[in-house]
Coordinates of C-alpha atoms in Angstrom, one line a residue:
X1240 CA 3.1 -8.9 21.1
X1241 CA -0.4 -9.1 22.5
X1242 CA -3.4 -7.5 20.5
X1243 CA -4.9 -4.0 21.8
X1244 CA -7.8 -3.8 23.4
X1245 CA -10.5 -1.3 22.1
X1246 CA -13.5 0.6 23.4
X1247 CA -15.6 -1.1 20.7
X1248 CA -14.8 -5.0 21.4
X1249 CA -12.1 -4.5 18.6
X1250 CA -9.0 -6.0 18.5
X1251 CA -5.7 -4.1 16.7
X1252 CA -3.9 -7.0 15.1
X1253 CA 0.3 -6.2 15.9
X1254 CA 1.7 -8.8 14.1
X1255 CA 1.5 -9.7 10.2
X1256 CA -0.2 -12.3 8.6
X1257 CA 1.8 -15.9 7.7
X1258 CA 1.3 -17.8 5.3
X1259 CA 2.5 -21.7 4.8
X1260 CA 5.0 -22.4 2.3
X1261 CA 6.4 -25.6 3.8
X1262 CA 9.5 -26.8 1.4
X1263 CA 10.9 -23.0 2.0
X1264 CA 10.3 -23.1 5.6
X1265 CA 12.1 -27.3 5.6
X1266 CA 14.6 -25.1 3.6
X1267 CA 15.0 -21.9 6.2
X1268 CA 15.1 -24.3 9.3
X1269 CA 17.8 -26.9 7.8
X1270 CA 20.3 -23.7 7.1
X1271 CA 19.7 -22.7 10.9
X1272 CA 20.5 -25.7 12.4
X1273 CA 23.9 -25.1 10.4
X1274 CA 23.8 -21.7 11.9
X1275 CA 23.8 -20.0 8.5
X1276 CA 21.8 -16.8 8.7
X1277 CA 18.0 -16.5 7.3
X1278 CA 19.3 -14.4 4.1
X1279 CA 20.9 -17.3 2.9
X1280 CA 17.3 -18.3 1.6
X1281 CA 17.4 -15.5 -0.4
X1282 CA 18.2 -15.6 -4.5
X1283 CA 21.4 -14.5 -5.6
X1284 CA 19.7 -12.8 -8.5
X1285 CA 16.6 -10.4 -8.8
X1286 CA 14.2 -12.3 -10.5
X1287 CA 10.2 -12.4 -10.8
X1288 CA 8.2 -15.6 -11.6
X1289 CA 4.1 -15.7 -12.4
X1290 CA 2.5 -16.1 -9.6
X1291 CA -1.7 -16.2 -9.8
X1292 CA -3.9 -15.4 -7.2
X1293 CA -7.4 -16.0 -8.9
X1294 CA -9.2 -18.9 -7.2
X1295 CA -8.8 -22.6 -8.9
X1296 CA -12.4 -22.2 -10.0
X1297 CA -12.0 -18.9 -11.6
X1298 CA -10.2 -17.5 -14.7
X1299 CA -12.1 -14.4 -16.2
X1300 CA -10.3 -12.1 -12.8
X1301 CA -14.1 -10.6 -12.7
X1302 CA -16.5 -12.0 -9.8
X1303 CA -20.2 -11.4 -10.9
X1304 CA -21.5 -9.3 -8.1
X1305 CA -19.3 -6.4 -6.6
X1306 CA -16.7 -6.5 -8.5
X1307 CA -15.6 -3.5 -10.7
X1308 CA -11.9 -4.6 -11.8
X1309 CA -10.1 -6.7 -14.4
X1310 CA -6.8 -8.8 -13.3
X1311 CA -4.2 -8.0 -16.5
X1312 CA -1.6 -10.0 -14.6
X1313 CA 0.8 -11.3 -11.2
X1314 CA 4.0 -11.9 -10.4
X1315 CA 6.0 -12.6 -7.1
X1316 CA 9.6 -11.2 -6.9
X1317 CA 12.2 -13.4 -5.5
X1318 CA 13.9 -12.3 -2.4
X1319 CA 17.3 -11.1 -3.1
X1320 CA 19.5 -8.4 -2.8
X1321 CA 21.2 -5.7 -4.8
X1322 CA 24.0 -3.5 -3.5
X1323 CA 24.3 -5.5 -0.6
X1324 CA 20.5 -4.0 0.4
X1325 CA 17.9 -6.9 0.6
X1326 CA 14.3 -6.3 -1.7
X1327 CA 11.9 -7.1 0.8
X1328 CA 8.9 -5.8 2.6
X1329 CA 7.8 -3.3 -0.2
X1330 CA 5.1 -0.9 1.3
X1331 CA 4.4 1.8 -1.1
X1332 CA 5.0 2.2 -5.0
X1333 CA 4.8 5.1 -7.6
X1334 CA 5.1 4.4 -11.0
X1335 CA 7.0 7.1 -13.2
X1336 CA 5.7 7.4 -16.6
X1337 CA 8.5 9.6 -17.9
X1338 CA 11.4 6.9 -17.0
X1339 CA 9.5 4.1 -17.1
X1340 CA 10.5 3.4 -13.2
X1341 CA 8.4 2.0 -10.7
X1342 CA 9.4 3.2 -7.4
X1343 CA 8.8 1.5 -4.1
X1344 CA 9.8 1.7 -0.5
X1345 CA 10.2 -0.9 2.2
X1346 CA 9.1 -0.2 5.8
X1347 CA 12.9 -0.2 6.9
X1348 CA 13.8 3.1 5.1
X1349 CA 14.9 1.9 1.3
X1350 CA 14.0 3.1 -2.0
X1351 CA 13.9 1.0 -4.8
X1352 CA 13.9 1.4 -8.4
X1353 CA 12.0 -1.6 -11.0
X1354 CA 11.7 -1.8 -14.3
X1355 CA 8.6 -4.0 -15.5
X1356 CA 7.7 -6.2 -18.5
X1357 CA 4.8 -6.5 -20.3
X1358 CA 3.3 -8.5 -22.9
X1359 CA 0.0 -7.8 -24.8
X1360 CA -0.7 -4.9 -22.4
X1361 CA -0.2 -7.4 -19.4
X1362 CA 2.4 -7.7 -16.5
X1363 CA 5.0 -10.3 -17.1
X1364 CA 7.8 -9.8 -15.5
X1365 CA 9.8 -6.9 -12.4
X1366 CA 13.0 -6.6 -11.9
X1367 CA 15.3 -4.2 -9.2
X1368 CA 17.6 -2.3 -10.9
X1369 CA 18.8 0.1 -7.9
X1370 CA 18.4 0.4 -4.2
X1371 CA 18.9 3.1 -1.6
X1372 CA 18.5 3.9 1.8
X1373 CA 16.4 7.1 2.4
X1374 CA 18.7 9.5 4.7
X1375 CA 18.1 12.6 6.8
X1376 CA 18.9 16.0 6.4
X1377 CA 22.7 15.5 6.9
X1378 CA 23.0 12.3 4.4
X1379 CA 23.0 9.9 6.9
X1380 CA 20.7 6.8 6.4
X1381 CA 17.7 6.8 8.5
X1382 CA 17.4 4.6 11.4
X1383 CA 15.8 2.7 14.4
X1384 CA 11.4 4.6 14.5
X1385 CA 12.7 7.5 11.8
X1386 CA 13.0 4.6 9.0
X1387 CA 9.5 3.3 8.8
X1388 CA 8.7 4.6 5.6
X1389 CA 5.2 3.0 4.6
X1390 CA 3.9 5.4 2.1
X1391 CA 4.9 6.7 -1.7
X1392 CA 3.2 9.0 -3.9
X1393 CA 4.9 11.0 -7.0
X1394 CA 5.5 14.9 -8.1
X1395 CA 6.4 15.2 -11.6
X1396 CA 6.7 11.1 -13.4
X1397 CA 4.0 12.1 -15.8
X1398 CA 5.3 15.4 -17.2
X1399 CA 7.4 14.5 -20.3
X1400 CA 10.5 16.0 -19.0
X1401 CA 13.1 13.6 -17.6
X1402 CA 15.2 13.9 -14.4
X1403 CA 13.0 16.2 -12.5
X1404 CA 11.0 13.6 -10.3
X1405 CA 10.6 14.0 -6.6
X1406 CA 8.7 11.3 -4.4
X1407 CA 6.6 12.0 -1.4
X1408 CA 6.5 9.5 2.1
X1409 CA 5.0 9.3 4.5
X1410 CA 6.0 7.2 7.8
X1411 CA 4.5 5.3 10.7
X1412 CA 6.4 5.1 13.8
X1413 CA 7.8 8.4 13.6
X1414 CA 4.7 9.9 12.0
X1415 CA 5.5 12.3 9.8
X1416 CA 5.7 13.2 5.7
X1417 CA 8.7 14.0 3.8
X1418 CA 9.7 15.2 -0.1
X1419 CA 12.8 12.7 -1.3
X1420 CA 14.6 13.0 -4.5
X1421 CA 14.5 9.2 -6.5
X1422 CA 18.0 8.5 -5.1
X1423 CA 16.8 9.0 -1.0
X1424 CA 18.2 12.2 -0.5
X1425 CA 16.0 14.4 1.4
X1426 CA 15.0 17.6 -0.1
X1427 CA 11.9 19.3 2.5
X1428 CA 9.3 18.2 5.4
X1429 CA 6.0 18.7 4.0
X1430 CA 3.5 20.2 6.9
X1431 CA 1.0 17.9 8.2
X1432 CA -1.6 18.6 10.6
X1433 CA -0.7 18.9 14.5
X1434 CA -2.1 15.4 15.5
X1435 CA -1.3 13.7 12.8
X1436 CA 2.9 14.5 14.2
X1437 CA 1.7 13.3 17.6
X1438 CA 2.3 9.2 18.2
X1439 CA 0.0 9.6 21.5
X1440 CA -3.0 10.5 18.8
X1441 CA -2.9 6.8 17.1
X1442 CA -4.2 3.9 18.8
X1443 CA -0.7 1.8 18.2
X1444 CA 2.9 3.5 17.4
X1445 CA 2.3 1.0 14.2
X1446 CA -0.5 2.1 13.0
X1447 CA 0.2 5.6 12.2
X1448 CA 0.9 7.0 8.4
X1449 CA 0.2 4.6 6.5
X1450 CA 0.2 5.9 3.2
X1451 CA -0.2 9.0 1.3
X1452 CA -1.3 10.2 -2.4
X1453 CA -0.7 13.5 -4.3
X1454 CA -4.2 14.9 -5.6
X1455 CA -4.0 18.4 -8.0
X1456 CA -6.3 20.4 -6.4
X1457 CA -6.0 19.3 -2.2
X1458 CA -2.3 18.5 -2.2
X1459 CA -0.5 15.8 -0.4
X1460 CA -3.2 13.8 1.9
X1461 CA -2.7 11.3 4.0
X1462 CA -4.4 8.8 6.6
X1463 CA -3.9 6.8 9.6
X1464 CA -3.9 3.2 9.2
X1465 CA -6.3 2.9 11.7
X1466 CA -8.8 5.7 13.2
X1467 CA -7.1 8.2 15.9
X1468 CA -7.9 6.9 19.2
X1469 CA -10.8 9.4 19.2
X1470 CA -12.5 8.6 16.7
X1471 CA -14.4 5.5 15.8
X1472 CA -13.1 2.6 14.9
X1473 CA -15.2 2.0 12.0
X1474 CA -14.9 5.5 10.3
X1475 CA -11.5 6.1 8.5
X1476 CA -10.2 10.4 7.5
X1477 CA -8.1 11.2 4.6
X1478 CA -6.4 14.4 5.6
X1479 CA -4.7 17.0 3.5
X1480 CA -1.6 18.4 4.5
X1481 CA -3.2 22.4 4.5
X1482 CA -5.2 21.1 7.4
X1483 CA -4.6 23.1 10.4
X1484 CA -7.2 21.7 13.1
X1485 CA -9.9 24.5 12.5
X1486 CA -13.2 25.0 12.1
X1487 CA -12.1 27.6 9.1
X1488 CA -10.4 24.6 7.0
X1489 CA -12.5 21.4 7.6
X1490 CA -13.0 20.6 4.3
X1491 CA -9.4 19.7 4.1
X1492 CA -11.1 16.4 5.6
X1493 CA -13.0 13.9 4.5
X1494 CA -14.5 11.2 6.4
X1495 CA -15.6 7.2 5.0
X1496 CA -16.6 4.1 6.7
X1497 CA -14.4 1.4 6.9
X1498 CA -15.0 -1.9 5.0
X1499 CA -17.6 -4.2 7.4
X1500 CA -14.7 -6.1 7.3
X1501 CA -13.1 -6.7 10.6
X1502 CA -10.2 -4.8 11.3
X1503 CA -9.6 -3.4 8.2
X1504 CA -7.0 -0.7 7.7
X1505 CA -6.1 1.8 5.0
X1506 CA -2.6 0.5 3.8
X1507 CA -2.7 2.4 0.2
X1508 CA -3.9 5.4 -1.4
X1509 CA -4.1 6.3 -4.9
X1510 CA -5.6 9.6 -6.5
X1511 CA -8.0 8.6 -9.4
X1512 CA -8.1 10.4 -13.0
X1513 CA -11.4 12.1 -12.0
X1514 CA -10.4 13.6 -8.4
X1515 CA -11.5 10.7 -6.4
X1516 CA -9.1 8.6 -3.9
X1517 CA -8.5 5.3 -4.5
X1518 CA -8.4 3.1 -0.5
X1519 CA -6.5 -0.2 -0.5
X1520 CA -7.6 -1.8 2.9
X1521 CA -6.7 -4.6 4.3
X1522 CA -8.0 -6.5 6.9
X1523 CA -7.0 -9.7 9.2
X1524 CA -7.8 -10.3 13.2
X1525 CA -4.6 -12.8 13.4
X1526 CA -1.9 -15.0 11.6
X1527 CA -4.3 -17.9 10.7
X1528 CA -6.9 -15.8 9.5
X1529 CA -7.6 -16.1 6.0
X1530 CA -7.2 -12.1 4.5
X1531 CA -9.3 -9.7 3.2
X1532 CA -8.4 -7.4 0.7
X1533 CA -10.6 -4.3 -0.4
X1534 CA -10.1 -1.5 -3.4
X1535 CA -12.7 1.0 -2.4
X1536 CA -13.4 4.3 -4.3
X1537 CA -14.3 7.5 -1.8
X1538 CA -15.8 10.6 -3.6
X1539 CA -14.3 13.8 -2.2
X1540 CA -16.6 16.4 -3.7
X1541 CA -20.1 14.2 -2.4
X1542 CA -19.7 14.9 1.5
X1543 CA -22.4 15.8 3.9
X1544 CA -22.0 18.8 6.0
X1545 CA -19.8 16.7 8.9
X1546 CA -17.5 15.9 5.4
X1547 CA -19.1 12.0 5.8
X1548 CA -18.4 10.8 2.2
X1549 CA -19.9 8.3 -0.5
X1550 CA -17.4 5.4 -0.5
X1551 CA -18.0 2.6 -2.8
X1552 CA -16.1 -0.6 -2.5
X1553 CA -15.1 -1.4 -6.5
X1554 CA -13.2 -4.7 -5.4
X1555 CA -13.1 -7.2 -2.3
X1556 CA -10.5 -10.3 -2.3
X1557 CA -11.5 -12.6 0.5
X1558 CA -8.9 -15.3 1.3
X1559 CA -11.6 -17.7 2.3
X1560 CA -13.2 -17.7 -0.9
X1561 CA -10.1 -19.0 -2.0
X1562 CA -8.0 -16.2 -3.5
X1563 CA -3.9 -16.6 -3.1
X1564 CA -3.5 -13.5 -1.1
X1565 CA -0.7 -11.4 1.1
X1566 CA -0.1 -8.6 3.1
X1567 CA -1.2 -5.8 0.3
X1568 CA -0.1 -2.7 1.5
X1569 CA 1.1 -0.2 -1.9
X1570 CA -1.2 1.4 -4.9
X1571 CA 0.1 3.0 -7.5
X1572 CA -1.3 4.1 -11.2
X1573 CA 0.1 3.0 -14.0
X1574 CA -1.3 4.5 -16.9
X1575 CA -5.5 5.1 -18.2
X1576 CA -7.5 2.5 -16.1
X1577 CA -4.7 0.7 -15.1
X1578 CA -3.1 0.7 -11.7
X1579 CA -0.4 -1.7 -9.6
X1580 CA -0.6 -2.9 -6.1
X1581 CA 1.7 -5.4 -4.2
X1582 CA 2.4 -7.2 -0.8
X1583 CA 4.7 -6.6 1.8
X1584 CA 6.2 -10.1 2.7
X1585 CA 7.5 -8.6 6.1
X1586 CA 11.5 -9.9 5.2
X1587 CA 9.7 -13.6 6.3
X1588 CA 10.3 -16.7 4.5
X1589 CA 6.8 -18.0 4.3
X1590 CA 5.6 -14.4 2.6
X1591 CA 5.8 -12.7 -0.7
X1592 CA 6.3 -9.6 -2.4
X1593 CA 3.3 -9.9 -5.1
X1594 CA 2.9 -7.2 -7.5
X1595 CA -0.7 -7.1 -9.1
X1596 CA -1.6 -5.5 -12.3
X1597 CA -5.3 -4.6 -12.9
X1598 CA -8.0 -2.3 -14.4
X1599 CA -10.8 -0.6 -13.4
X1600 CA -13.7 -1.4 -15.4
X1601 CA -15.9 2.1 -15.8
X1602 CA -19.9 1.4 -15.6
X1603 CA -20.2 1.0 -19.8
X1604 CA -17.5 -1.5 -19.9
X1605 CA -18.9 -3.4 -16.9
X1606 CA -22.6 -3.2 -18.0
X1607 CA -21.1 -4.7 -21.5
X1608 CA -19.4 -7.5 -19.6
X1609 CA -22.1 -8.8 -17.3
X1610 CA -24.6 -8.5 -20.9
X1611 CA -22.4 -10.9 -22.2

């Protein structure tokens, strides 16, 4: 599909990145020649295997400079399936502290359940333990534009009680949020603004809801993956779901620039312990462009009167400075400082679904580290 022109000299990227694995691809191509189908590369067992992505001349996971996180661990899941459903092209995750669940979605409508090992507080190993297709309102799984689920956030995982967890997410080409129970049923539609329901308002039927995050005092919120078509490209909103396109309720927005990389898209978003949003964007022109990978931290409560808000970028993965990076498209937290994210490897052969564990170093802890 050819990229989308835009006022600014932009281009809108439609296609995801690639990324060479050559014996899997020999591997993929023999098995077609046989005319044995694609998902025959994939595992017969769910299984996760280390998988770093700190540059060769690196180890400590910190970069001197701009970087305010620690990596505690990464592993890459093998593609399988379970239930007959294929694990692939994980999008959003929400981590349930009262099951010890992580939850993700792929953008083809499924709900997955993991369960996670760790050793000396760091990530070893994920496995899938259940799988679901999210259905509509008469049980049916979704299908064709209603199933491209992209975000997931979490009401109840951190309450002590077991049982009573309900997952949020949001979708793309059908733009629109939803309330799910853990096994896909769906329980409510959760009010978003007007334009946000309109496809005609985004600058690409792909490049609509993104993701989504839970926050205790504003609610659900929400963002485009790119800016609406009329606003600028460079300037990203997070948008509560209360928002009702009036003067009365603008604070229900809030407005940051996007990362001077080019292209860049919010893909996650995670609600902070202290009220602030956590942005995972992601950028890439093409499929040969090396990736860029930002964790950015935008403070609601310190807007200007136009809601124009601090943003601070708190991490920045460039794949030409040689980190081992993928399509990163879900946030989640995990517990404290400590917070998830992982890859959607688009159901293609030459990507992978990598789930990163890190921590985000407060200003003592960093101050301590560069003093040493």
């Amino acid at each position: 599909m050819p990229n989308l022109k835009l006022n600014d000299k932009n281009t809108i990227p439609t296609s995801k990145p690639l990324y060479r694995s050559m014996q899997r691809l020999f591997l993929c191509l023999l098995l077609s020649v046989f005319s044995v189908s694609l998902t025959s590369c994939a595992y017969s067992k769910t299984s996760s295997y280390d998988f770093p992505i700190l540059p060769k001349n690196r180890s400590d996971g910190i970069t001197e400079n701009f970087m305010q996180i620690k990596l505690l661990g990464s592993i890459a899941l093998n593609q399988s399936r379970i239930n007959s459903i294929p694990i692939s092209e994980f999008s959003g995750l929400a981590w349930d502290t009262d099951e010890q669940i992580l939850y993700a979605i792929s953008d083809e409508g499924r709900l997955y359940h993991l369960k996670l090992g760790f050793d000396s507080n760091k990530l070893t190993s994920m496995e899938v333990v259940y799988a679901t297709p999210l259905n509509d309102i008469i049980g049916s799984k979704l299908k064709g534009k209603y199933s491209d689920s992209e975000g997931l956030s979490i009401i109840n995982g951190n309450n002590k009680i077991k049982g009573d967890t309900q997952l949020i997410v949001s979708f793309e080409n059908k733009p629109r949020v939803a309330k799910y129970s853990t096994k896909g049923k769906l329980l409510a539609k959760v009010k978003i603004p007007k334009k946000l329901r309109k496809r005609k308002s985004y600058r690409h039927k792909n490049k609509a809801l993104e993701s989504v995050t839970i926050h205790p005092k504003y609610g659900v919120i929400t963002a485009a993956e790119y800016p609406l078509k009329k606003n600028h490209m460079k300037k990203h909103t997070l948008y509560a779901t209360s928002y009702s396109d009036t003067k009365k309720s603008a604070k229900k927005v809030w407005h940051f620039a996007a990362s001077h990389a080019t292209n860049s898209a919010v893909t996650g978003l995670e609600t902070l312990p202290d009220g602030n949003i956590l942005v995972l964007e992601r950028a890439y022109q093409n499929p040969i462009t090396p990736i860029i990978i930002n964790l950015r931290r935008v403070y609601l409560d310190n807007c200007n009167k136009k809601q124009h808000c601090k943003v601070e970028t708190i991490a920045n993965f460039n794949g030409i400075d040689g980190w081992i990076l993928d399509n990163f498209e879900g946030v989640t937290h995990l517990r404290e400082n400590q917070y998830l994210m992982v890859s959607d490897d688009n159901n293609n052969p030459l990507q992978k679904t990598i789930l990163v564990h890190f921590e985000i170093i407060n200003s003592n802890q960093l101050s301590q580290k560069n003093n040493n």
